[in-house]
Amino acid sequence: MKKTIAILALLSSLALVQAQDLSIALYPDLDSHLENVIGEFEQQHGVDVEIRVLQHGDHHNALVTQLATGSGAADVVAIDVGFIARFVAEGGLTDLSQEPFNAGRYQDLFAPYAWLQGSTTDGRIVAMPTDLGPGVMYYRRDRFEEVGADVDDVIESWDSYIEFGEQVTRDTDGDGQNDVFLIADAGDVARAIMRSGLGEGEGVFFDADGEVLVDSDRFHRAFEVAKRIRDAGLDAQIGAWTNEWYEAFQQGTVATQMSGAWLLGHLQNWMAPETAGLWGASHLPNGIYGFWGGSFYGIPDQSENKELAWELIQYLTTNPEVQLAAFERIGAFPAVTSTYDDPMFQEPLAFLDGQPARELFAEIARNIEGVATHPSDMIATEIVDSALTSVLNGESSIDEALAEAQRLIARRVR
Amino acid sequence: MATRTRERVGPGLSRSDLGMRWHRMQRRYAPYIFISPFFILFAIFGVFPTLFSIYLSFQQWNPIQGLGAMEFVGFENYTWLFGDPWFWKSMWNTLWLAVVSGLPQHLIAIPLAFALVMGVGRLRHLLTAAYFLPFITSTVAVAIVFQTILGTQFGILNQAVGVLADWPLTAWIFSGMRESLPIDWLGRAEYIKPSISILVIWKYFGFNVVLYTAGLSTIPREYYQAAAVDGANLLQRYWFITLPLLRPMIFFAVTLTIIGNLQMFDEPFVLTNLAGNRTGGPDEAGLTVAMYLYRTGFEWVDMGTAAAMSWVLFLVIGVATFLHFRFLGRRSLERREG
């Protein structure tokens, strides 16, 4: 009897050791993709991979704590682009450009801008891109037809975009209030402009020497265009990810929405499935390229299984089939540009009235310019956002707001 | 008897000696051992974090770089904080919200509790439970519902105001608001704090109703009967019997509100986050100190400043509670004893 118990105990402890080969921590929807493809990896390497899932915000906060205390982090961690600067510049993740990883050899596989986001200016590579958010403009075909507008003319410049806005924004049911608008939030326009047309080596908010760029022409221009739209009453003043926002998409209250390509998946799956066929996708206005979102994988310094972790990252990020599987299952747009030749990219999309929009997404992904990141990007984003809201609401002038934002950000970076 | 036993065991320490010692030791230390789990846990999860956060508030520390990255900076975090416009804004917001969402809770709850105890008989428990319900409902769920109520284009509140403005009976009050419709309750700086206050009042006044009904049931009925015989009407009975005798309970309930409101976090956090902004809405109008320190510490990874902020907040709560005790508490407690 004692013997059996001893053997059982031994076996179960062996099983435990076996189960802890490798761990990966991520947030939804990446987990459903991983569940889908991890089996093959496990078979190839004869290992068991533990998948830890937390909600988006919790995941990143937990990661901060784990890096702070030097324990508890998974061997592979997913990082959203909004948080990447924090981890890239501040450390805590393994430099993948070194032996035995030599990640540098993969650089040409990826969309250049995403590669840049995962590396530092001094040549370290701390995270590998896995999916991208090429910036596009989704628009309602029916709203365009009603006023006889053509999308190519509309996106030619910001002037033509605003001109279209003046036609399309109107009261359709005669109750004295406008019920169709150009865009949900004029701030989106400013956010798109401020992220485009950057100088060589510049980040969005900081230059290569860490000087704050917020009180510059680029931001003034961005704020002015957005302010014109708000003052003309062309935006519905609805914040993103609110019930109002979903409602606006369902009812066709807004004619255009700038976003990452991934918004398509949300629209057709849950936000406004009954509007299928009414939508189209185009470039952003005025010929600009931008990105919204994206995910990366990195290896925490504390991992004791870095080689196997690196195998898993290579499998997830450089393997075209796995990348395409993610695209198919969760709409994560591939970071590996060679996948764009897959026939899947020419398929017409029923939700967009048969438009083969993936080609457009791919073209945009290839052409987004690289942007240097800075550890304080996240704070700067919020301070500038706050300045933008106060300008749009007419609480302060553009000059005042940007000067104040410049000062606040400079104060933060001490 | 005892000496004989000792002889039998042999030289050196006898068994009964050992037994005695063990017994004495047990008597002396056993209680401490039995209560030690609490103190051990309290030391780990209560004392240590508190002391550590004092230590942290004098360091500059980005937690991502690990424990080794701490750097002593003296009072720099505090001086930085006192020059930070957002910190003062968040402090003002916190105090504003504490008063505006705190006071009405009690102004509603005391008369309501009085009415419940005096008037409604059997319905009392059912109604108390109904008022208490928001208190035990998840803040996140509540905030999502309020977000729907406060929405701009499709919000129930705006629709209601629109109807009331057009309806002849109420037009004289509400027609003035017709102009400003649709009101962007969560998107305009001037409406954010009132919106948060409405939620907080609605959520917590029921808790105070429960406290006050408990307090009221300790006041002997004879007082009311005697007052009635003397010809006091209901209002006089409320004013001269209920309020004075309820003072200790009012002191207790208001203290809870002061501490809770100055630490306000979830309500503004969820309500303003859902509106698509992460710093408390436009002009940071809904940013409380607790929110600001959370974001500074865990999202902007500046633990030292966050720790300093938490200590400043602690001092403010301490001073507010002290003043409250000084001016309302002591007198009411003394009178009760006397």
Coordinates of C-alpha atoms in Angstrom, one line a residue, chain A residues 61 64 67-68 86-87 90-92 177 181 236-244 247-248 251 253 378-379 382-383 386 389 393 395 404 407-408 411-412 414, chain B residues 60 62-67 76-77 80 83-86 147-148 151-155 184 187-189 274-275 279 282 284 292 294-295 298-300 302 305:
Chain A
N61 CA -0.3 45.5 -14.9
V64 CA 4.8 45.2 -14.4
L67 CA 9.1 42.3 -13.6
A68 CA 9.4 44.5 -10.5
R86 CA 7.4 51.2 -21.6
F87 CA 9.0 47.8 -21.9
E90 CA 13.0 50.4 -19.6
G91 CA 14.3 46.9 -19.7
G92 CA 13.0 43.8 -18.0
Q177 CA -31.5 67.9 -34.8
F181 CA -22.5 63.1 -38.9
A236 CA -21.3 63.4 -33.2
Q237 CA -19.1 63.8 -30.1
I238 CA -19.2 60.2 -29.2
G239 CA -16.3 58.5 -27.5
A240 CA -14.9 55.2 -28.7
W241 CA -15.9 51.9 -27.1
T242 CA -19.2 53.2 -25.6
N243 CA -22.7 52.0 -26.1
E244 CA -23.4 55.2 -28.0
E247 CA -25.4 52.4 -31.6
A248 CA -24.0 54.9 -34.1
Q251 CA -27.9 53.1 -37.1
T253 CA -25.3 57.9 -37.6
M378 CA 2.0 56.7 -22.8
I379 CA 1.9 59.7 -20.5
E382 CA -2.8 61.1 -22.3
I383 CA -1.6 64.7 -21.8
S386 CA -6.5 65.9 -22.6
T389 CA -10.4 67.6 -25.6
N393 CA -14.7 71.7 -26.2
E395 CA -12.1 75.5 -23.0
E404 CA 0.6 73.7 -21.4
R407 CA 5.2 71.9 -20.2
L408 CA 3.4 69.1 -18.5
R411 CA 7.9 68.0 -16.3
R412 CA 7.0 64.4 -16.3
R414 CA 12.5 64.2 -15.1
Chain B
Q60 CA 12.5 57.1 -7.6
N62 CA 10.5 52.3 -12.1
P63 CA 9.3 48.8 -11.1
I64 CA 10.0 47.3 -14.6
Q65 CA 13.7 47.6 -14.0
G66 CA 13.5 45.4 -10.9
L67 CA 14.1 46.2 -7.2
E76 CA 11.8 65.3 -4.5
N77 CA 8.7 63.3 -5.1
W80 CA 7.4 67.6 -7.6
G83 CA 4.1 71.7 -8.3
D84 CA 2.0 69.4 -10.4
P85 CA -1.2 71.0 -11.8
W86 CA -2.9 67.6 -12.2
Q147 CA -23.4 55.3 -18.9
T148 CA -26.4 54.3 -20.9
G151 CA -25.4 58.9 -23.1
T152 CA -25.5 61.9 -25.5
Q153 CA -27.5 60.9 -28.5
F154 CA -29.4 57.9 -27.2
G155 CA -29.2 58.5 -23.5
D184 CA -22.9 65.4 -23.2
G187 CA -18.0 64.5 -22.3
R188 CA -18.1 68.0 -20.8
A189 CA -16.0 69.0 -17.9
L274 CA -16.1 54.0 -20.4
A275 CA -16.5 57.4 -22.0
T279 CA -7.7 60.5 -17.1
P282 CA -12.2 66.3 -20.3
E284 CA -9.5 65.7 -15.8
Y292 CA -4.3 59.6 -10.2
Y294 CA -3.1 54.3 -9.3
R295 CA -2.4 55.5 -12.8
F298 CA 0.8 51.1 -12.1
E299 CA 0.4 52.5 -15.6
W300 CA 3.0 55.2 -15.8
D302 CA 6.4 55.8 -11.3
T305 CA 5.6 59.6 -6.8

